[in-house]
Coordinates of C-alpha atoms and ligand atoms in Angstrom, one line a residue:
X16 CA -1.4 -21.0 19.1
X17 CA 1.8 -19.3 17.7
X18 CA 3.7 -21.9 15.6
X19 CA 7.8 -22.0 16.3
X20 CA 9.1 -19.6 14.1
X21 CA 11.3 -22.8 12.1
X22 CA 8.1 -24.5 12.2
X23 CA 6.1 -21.2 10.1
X24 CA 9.2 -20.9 7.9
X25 CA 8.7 -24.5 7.2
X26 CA 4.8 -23.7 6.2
X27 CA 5.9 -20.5 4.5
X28 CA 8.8 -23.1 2.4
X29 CA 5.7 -24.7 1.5
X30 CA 3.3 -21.9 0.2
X31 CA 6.4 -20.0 -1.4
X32 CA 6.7 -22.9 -3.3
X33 CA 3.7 -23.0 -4.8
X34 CA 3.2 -19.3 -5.0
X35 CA 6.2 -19.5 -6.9
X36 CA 5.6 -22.7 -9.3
X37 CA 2.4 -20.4 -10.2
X38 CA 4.5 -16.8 -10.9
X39 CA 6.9 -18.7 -13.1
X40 CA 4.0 -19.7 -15.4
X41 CA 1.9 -16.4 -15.1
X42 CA 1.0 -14.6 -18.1
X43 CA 0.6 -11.2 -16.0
X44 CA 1.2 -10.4 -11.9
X45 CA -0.1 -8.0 -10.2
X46 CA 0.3 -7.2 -6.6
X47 CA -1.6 -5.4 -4.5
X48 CA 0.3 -3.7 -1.4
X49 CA -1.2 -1.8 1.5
X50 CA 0.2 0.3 5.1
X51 CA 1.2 -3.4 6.2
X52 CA 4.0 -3.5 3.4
X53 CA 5.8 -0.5 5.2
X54 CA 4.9 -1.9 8.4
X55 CA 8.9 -3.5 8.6
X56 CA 10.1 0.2 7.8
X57 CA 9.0 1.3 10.7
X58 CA 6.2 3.1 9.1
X59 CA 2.7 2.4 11.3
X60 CA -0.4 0.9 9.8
X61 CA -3.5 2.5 9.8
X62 CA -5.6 0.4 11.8
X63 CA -3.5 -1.6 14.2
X64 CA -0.9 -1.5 16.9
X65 CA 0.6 1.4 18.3
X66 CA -0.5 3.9 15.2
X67 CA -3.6 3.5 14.7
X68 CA -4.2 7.0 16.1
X69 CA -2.5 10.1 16.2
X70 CA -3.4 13.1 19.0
X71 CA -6.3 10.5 19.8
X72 CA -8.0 10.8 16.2
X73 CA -8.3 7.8 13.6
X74 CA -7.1 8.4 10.4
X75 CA -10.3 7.9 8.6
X76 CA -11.4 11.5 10.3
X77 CA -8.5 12.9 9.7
X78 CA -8.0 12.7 6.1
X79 CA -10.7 13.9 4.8
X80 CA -11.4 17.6 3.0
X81 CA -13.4 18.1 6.1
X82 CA -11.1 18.1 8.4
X83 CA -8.5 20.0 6.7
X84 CA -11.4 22.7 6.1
X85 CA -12.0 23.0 9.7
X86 CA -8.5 22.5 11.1
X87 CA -5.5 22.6 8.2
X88 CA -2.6 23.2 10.9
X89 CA -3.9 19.7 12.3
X90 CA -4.5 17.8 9.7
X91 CA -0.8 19.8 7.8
X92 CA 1.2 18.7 11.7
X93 CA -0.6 14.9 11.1
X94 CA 1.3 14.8 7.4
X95 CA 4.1 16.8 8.5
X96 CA 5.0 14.3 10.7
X97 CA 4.4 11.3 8.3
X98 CA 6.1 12.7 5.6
X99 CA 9.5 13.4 7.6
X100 CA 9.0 9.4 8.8
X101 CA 8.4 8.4 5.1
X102 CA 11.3 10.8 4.5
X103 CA 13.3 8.6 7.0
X104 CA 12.2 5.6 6.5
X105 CA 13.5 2.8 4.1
X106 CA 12.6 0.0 2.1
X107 CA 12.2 -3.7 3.7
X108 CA 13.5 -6.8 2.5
X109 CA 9.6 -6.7 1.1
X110 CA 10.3 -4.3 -1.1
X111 CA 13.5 -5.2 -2.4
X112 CA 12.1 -8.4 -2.8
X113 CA 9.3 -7.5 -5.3
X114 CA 11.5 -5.3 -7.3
X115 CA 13.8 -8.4 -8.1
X116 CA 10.6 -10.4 -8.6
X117 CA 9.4 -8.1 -11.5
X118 CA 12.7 -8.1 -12.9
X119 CA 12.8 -12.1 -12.9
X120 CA 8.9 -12.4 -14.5
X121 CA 7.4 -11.0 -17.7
X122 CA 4.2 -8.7 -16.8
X123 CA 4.5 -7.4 -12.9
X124 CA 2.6 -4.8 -11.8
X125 CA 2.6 -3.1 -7.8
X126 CA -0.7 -0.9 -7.0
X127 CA -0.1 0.1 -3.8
X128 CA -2.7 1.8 -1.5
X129 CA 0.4 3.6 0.2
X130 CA 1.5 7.4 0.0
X131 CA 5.3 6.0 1.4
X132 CA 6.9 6.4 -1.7
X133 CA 8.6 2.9 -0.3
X134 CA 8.3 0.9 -3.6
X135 CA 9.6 3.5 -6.1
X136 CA 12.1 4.2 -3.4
X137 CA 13.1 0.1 -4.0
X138 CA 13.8 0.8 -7.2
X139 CA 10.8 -0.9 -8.8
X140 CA 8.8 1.1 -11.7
X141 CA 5.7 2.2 -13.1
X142 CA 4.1 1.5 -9.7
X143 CA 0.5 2.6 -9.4
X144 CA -0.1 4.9 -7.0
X145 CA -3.9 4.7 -6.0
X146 CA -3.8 7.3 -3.1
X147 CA -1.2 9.1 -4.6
X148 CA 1.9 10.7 -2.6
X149 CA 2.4 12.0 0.8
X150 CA 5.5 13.3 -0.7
X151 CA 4.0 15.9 -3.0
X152 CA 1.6 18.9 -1.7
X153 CA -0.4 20.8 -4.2
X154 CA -2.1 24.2 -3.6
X155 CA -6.1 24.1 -3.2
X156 CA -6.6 27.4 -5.3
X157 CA -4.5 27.4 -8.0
X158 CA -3.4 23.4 -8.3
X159 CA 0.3 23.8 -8.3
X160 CA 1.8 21.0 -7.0
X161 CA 5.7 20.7 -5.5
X162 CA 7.9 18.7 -2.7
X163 CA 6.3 18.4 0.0
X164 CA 7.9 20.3 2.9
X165 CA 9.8 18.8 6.0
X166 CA 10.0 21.8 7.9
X167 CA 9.0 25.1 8.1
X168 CA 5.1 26.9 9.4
X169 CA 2.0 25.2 8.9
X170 CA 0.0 24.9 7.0
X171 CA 2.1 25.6 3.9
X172 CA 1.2 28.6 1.4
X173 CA 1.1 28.8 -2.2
X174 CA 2.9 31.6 -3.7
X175 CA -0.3 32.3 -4.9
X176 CA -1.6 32.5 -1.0
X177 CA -3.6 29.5 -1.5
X178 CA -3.1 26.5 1.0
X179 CA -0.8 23.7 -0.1
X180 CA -2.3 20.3 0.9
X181 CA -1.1 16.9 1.0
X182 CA -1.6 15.6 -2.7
X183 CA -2.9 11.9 -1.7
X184 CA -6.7 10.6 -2.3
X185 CA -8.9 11.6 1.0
X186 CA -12.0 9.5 2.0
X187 CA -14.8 11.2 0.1
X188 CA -12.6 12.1 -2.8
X189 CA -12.7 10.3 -5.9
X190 CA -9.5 8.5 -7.1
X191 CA -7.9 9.8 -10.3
X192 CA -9.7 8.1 -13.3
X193 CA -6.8 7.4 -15.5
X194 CA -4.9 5.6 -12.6
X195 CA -7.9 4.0 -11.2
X196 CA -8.1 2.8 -14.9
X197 CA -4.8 1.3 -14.9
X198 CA -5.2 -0.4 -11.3
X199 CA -8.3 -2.2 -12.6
X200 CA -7.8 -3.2 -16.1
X201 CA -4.3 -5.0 -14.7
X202 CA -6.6 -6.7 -12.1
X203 CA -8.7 -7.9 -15.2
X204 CA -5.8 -9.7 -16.8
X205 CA -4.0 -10.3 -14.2
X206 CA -3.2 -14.6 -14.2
X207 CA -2.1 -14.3 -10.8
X208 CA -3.0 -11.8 -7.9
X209 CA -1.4 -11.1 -4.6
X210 CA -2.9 -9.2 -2.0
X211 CA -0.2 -8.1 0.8
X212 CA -0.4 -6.4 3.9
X213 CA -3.8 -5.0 3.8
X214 CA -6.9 -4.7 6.0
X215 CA -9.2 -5.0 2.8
X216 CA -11.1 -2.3 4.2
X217 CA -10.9 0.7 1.9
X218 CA -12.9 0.8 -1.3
X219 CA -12.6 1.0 -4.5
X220 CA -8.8 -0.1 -3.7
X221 CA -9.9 -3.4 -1.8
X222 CA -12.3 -3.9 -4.9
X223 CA -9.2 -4.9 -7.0
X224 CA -9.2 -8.4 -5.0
X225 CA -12.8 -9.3 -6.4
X226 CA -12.6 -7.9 -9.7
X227 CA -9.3 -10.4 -10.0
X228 CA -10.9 -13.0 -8.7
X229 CA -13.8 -12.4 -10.7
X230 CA -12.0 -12.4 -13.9
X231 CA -10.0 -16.1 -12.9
X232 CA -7.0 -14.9 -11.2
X233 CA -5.2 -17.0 -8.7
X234 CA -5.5 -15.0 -6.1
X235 CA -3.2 -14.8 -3.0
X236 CA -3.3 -13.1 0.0
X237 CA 0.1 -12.2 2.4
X238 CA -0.6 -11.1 5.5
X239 CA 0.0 -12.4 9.7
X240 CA -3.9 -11.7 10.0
X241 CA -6.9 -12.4 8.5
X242 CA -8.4 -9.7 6.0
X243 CA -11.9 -8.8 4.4
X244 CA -10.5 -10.7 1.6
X245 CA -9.1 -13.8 3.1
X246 CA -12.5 -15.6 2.4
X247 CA -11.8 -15.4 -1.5
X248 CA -8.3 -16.1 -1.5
X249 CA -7.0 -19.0 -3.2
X250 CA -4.0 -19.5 -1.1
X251 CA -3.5 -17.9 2.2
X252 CA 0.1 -17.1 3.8
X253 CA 0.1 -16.0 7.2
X254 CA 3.2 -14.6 6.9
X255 CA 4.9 -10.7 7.0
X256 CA 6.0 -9.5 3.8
X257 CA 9.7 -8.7 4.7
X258 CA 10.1 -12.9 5.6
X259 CA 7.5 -14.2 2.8
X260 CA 8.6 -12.3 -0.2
X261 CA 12.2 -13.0 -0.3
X262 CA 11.8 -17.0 0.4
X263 CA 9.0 -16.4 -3.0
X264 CA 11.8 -14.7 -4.9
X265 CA 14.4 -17.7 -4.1
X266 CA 11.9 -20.4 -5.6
X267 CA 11.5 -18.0 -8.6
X268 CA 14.8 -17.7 -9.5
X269 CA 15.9 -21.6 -8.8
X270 CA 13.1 -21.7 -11.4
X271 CA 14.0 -19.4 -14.2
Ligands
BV8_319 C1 -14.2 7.1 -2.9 C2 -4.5 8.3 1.4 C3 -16.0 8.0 -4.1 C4 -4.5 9.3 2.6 C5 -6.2 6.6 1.8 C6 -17.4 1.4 -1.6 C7 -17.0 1.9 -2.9 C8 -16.4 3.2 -2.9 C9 -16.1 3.9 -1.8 C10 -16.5 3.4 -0.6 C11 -17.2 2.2 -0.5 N1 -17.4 1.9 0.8 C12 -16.9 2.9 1.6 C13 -16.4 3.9 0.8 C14 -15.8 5.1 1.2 C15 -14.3 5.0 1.5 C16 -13.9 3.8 2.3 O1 -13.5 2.8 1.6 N2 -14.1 3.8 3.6 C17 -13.7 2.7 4.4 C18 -13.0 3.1 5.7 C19 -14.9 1.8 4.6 N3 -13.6 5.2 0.3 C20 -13.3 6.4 -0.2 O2 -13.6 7.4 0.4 C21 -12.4 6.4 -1.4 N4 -13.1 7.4 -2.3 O3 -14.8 6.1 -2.8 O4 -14.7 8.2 -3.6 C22 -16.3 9.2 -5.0 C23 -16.5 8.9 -6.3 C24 -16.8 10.0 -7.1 C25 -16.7 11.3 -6.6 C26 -16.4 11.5 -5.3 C27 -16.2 10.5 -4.4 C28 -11.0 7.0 -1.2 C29 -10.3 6.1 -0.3 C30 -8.8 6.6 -0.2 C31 -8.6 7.1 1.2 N5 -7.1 7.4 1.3 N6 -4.9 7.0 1.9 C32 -3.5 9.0 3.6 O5 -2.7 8.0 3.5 O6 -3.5 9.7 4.6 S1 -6.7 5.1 2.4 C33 -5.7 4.6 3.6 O7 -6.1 3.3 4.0 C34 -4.2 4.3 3.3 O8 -3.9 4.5 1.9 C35 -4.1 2.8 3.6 O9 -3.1 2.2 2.9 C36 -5.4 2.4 3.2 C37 -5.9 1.1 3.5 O10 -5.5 0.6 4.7 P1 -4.5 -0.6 4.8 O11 -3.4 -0.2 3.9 O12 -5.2 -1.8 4.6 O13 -3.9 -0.4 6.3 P2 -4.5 -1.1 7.6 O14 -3.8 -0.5 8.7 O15 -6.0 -1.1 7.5 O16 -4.1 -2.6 7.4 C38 -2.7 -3.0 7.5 C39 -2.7 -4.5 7.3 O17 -1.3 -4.9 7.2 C40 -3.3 -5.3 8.4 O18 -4.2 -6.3 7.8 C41 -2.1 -6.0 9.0 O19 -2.4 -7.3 9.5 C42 -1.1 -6.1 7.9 N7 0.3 -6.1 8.3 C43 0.9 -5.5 9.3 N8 2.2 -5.8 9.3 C44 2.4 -6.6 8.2 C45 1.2 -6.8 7.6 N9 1.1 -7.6 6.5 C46 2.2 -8.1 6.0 N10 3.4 -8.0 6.5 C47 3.6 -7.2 7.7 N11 4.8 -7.1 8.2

């Protein structure tokens, strides 16, 4: 049953107050974002609503090397297209909100799952890019990597002749070690954890909530609908970002 929206304010008053109470005391905050964060940009999710397909194809099939091997104008038409959204799209009061929140606490770190840009684009820095950037193509042959491009034939050429492809992390390809590094050694210190606007779906990047966990973070989970993590969440807010994270970022700064 769909609480009013004054009465889930009311319950999100509540949990932003506690979330809060715990960030002013953190030693080290790390947040964990997914395609839900950029959901208020306009940007569609991977597995819900309207965009979890594209020309009748789920994502998970289309990026992959495989599929760019057998089709790259498809698979370069799919990114095209999500790049010049991306391109278009901006930050939510999500974003802007997180990037104040760092700037109010000591140790704050984002490791987003998204290829957006979205976070950086906020203004917050030294985000950790997991899946790396739709907004960058690099060329399979010779590896040089530039903007990627908003118009123009597909698929892209190198100068060299090689393809250009998207540069972001496909399934079936490994994530870069020294960022994977980074994602997981801030979940091991992290004091307090927030998981936000993610399915939990996709590993090793959903792996970050356990490892947290496991290591005796508070960990906290934003999201309308339940998740793969919700079951080891300490605190659960059923709440979207763009309303949750700015009522969090008020109790914050009453605080400090
Ligand atoms: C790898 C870039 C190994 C491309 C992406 C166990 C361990 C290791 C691997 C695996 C494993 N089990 C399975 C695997 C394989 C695979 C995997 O996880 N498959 C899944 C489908 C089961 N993982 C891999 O292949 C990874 N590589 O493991 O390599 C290896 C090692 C050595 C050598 C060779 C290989 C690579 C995974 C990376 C894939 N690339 N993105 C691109 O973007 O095109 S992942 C892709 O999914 C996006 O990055 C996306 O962000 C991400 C996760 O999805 P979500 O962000 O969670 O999005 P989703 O739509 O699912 O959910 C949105 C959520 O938001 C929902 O819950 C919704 O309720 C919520 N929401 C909506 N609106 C709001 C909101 N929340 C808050 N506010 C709102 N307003």
């Amino acid at each position: 049953m769909k609480r009013s929206n004054t009465a889930a304010r009311d319950a999100w008053a509540n949990e932003a107050r506690e979330l809060g109470h715990r960030l002013t005391s953190a030693v080290s905050v790390v947040v964990l974002t997914g395609a839900g964060m950029s959901a208020e940009s306009g940007l569609p999710t991977f597995r819900g609503g309207s965009g979890a397909l594209w020309n009748d194809q789920r994502p998970e099939d289309l990026a992959t090397p495989q599929a760019f091997d057998r089709d790259p104008k498809l698979v370069s038409t799919w990114y095209r297209e999500r790049r010049v959204r991306a391109a278009a799209a901006r930050p939510n009061a999500g974003h802007r909100a997180l990037e104040r929140l760092a700037k109010s606490l000591g140790s704050f770190t984002i490791v987003t799952q998204n290829v957006d840009g979205l976070h950086a684009e906020a203004g917050s820095a030294d985000v950790v890019e997991l899946h790396g950037s739709i907004r960058w193509s690099r060329c399979i042959a010779c590896g040089d990597r530039k903007r990627g491009s908003l118009d123009g034939p597909l698929p892209d050429l190198c100068a060299c002749g090689g393809l250009m492809r998207p540069d972001v992390v496909w399934f079936g390809e490994a994530l870069s070690p020294p960022v994977w590094e980074r994602a997981e050694g801030s979940a091991r210190e992290a004091s307090v954890f927030i998981v936000a606007g993610t399915s939990a779906a996709v590993y090793p990047a959903a792996g970050l909530v356990h490892i947290a966990k496991h290591a005796g973070a508070f960990v906290a989970e934003v999201n309308p609908e339940p998740t793969e993590a919700s079951a080891i969440c300490d605190l659960v807010v059923r709440a979207p970002v763009g309303a949750f994270f700015p009522e969090l970022l008020a109790v914050v700064q009453q605080r400090s």
